[in-house]
Short mmCIF file of C-alpha atoms and ligand atoms in Angstrom, two decimals:
data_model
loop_
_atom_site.label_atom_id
_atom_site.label_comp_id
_atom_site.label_asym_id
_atom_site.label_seq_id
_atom_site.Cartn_x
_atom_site.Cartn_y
_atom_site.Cartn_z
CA UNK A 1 18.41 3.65 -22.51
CA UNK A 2 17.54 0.10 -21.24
CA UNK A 3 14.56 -0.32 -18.84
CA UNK A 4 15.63 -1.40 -15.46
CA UNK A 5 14.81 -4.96 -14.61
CA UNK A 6 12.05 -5.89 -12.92
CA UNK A 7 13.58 -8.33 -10.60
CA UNK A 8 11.58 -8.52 -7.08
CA UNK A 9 8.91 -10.84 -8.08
CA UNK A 10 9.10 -14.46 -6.62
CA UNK A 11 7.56 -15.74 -3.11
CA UNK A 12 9.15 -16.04 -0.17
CA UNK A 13 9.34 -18.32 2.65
CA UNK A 14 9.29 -16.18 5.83
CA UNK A 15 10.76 -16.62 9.10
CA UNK A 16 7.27 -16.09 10.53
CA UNK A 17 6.08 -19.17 8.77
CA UNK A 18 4.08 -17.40 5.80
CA UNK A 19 4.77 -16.85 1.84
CA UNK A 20 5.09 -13.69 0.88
CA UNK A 21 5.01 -12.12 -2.35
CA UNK A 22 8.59 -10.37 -3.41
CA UNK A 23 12.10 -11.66 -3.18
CA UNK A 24 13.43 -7.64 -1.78
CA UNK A 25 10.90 -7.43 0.14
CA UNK A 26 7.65 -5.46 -0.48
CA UNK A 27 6.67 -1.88 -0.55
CA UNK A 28 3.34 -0.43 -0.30
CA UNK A 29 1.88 3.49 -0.14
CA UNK A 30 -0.71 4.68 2.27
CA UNK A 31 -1.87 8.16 0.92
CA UNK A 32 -3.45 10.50 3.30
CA UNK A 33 -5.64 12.89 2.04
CA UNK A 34 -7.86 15.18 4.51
CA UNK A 35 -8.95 12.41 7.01
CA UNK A 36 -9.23 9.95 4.24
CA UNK A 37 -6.84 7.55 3.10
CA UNK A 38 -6.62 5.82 -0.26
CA UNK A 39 -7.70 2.13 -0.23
CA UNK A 40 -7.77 -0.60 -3.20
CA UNK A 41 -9.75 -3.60 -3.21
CA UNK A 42 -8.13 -6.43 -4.68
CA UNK A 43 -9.32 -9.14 -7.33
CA UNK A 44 -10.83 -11.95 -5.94
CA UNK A 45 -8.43 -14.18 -7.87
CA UNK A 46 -4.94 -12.89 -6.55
CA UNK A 47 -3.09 -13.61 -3.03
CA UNK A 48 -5.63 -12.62 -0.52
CA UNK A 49 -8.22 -11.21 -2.81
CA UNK A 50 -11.41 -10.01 -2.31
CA UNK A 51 -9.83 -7.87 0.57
CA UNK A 52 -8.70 -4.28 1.16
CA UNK A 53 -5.42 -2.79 1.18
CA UNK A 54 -3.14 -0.56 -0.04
CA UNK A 55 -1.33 -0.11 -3.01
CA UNK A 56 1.91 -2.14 -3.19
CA UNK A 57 4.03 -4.85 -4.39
CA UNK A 58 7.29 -6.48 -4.37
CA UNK A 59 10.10 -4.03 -4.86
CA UNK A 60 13.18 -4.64 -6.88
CA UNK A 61 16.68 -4.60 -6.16
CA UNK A 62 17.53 -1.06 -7.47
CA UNK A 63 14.74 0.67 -6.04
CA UNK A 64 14.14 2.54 -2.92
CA UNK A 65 11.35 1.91 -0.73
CA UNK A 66 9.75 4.81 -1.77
CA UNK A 67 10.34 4.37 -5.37
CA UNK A 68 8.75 1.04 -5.28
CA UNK A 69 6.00 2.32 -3.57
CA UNK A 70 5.40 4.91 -5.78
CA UNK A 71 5.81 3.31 -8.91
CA UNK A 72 3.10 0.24 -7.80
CA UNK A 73 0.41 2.96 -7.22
CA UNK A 74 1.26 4.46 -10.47
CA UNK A 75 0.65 1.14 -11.82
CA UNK A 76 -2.19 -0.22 -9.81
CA UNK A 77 -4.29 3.24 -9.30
CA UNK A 78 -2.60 5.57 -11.97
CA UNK A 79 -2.00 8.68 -9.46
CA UNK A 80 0.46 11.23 -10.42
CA UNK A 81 3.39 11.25 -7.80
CA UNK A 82 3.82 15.13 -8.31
CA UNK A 83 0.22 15.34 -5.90
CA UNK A 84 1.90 13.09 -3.11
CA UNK A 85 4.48 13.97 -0.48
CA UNK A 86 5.76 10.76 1.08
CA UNK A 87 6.26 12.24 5.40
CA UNK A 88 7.39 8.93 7.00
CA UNK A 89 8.07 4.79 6.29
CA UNK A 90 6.68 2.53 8.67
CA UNK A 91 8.77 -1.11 8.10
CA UNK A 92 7.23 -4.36 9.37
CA UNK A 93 9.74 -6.45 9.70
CA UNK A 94 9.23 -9.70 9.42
CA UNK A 95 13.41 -10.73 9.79
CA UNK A 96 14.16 -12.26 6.03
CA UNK A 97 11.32 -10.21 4.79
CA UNK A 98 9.49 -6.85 5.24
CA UNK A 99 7.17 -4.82 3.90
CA UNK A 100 7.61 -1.33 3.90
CA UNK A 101 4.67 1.19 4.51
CA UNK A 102 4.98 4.82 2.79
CA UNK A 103 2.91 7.20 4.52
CA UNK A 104 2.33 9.92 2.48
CA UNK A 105 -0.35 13.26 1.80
CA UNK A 106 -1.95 13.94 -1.21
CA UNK A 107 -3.28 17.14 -2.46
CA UNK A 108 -6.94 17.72 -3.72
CA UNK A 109 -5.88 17.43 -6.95
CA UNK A 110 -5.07 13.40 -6.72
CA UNK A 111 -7.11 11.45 -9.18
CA UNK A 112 -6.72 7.76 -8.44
CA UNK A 113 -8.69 5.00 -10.44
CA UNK A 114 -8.34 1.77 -11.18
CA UNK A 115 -6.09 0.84 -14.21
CA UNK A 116 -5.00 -3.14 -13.81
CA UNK A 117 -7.12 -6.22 -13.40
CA UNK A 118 -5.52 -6.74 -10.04
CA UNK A 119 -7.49 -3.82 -8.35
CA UNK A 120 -10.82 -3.78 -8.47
CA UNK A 121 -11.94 -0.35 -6.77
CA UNK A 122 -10.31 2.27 -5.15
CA UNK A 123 -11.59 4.67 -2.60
CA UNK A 124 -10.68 7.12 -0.56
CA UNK A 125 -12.55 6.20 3.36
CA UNK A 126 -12.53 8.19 6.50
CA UNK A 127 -9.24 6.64 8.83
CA UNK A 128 -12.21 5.91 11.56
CA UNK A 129 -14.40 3.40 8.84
CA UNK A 130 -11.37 1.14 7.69
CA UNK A 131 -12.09 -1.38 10.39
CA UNK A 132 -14.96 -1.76 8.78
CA UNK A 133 -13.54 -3.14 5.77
CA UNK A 134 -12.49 -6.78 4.91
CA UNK A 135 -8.43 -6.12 5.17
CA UNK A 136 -5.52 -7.65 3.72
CA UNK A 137 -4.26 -9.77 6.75
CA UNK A 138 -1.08 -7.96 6.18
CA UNK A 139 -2.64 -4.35 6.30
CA UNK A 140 -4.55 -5.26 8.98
CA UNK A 141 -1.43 -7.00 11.08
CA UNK A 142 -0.12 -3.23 10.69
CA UNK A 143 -3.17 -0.61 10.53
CA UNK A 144 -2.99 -0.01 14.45
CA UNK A 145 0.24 1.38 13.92
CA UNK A 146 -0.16 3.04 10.92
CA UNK A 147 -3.81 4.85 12.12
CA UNK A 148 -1.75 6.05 15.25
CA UNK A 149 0.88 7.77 12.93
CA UNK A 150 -2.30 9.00 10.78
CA UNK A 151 -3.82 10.40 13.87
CA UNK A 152 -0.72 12.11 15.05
CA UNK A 153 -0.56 13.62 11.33
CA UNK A 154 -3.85 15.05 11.24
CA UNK A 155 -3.91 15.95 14.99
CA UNK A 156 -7.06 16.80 17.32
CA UNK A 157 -10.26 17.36 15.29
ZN1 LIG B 201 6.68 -13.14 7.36
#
């Protein structure tokens, strides 16, 4: 059995005027657990570090959106996929590029932790604090969106 390539890394250059990180476009997962979702704060010394986001990267060509996403959160925060239920993708699309949001729920069993040098902390914080947080200009482009779907997810509390 050969290993399937890794073949989405490479920048970019975007319709919208920016660099972006992954030649199929990127993929990222944003796990809901309770009201809590699952946040990584990235290395000071990679694209955008020193900022919050989610866990993601560029997707390859054989992949899904959802098996990107999944398999970059295995990497960056070692969760086991059998706790997570991915519900919904929300796509920002950016015209030659997009990045792909999995919105997903977790069960209480979901251990996540750091495991690569990219990610320097993750943490699971209440969907009403993440404002509060130094985001990833592209997380933060899309978190009014996203916290919408959250909200309709978890419903009135
Ligand atoms: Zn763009």
């Amino acid at each position: 059995m050969t290993m399937a390539a890794r073949d989405g890394d490479g920048w970019v250059q975007c319709d919208c005027g920016n660099k972006h990180w992954g030649l199929n476009g990127a993929a990222g997962i944003l796990i809901l657990r309770g009201d809590e979702i699952l946040l990584q704060h990235r290395a000071p010394w990679v694209h955008n570090g020193d900022t919050w986001g989610i866990p993601g990267g560029a997707r390859d060509s054989h992949e899904s959106v959802i098996q990107g996403a999944i398999r970059e959160a295995i990497e960056e925060t070692g969760i086991d996929p059998a706790f997570v239920t991915a519900i919904e993708t929300f796509s920002d699309d950016h015209g030659n590029w997009r990045y792909d949001t999995v919105i997903a729920r977790a069960t209480d069993e979901l251990i996540a932790h750091e495991v690569n040098d990219e990610s320097h902390e993750v943490r699971w914080v209440e969907i009403e604090k993440v404002d509060h947080l130094n985001l990833h200009p592209s997380f933060a482009k899309s978190w009014p969106a996203l916290k919408e779907i959250l909200n309709n997810l978890i419903g009135p509390r």
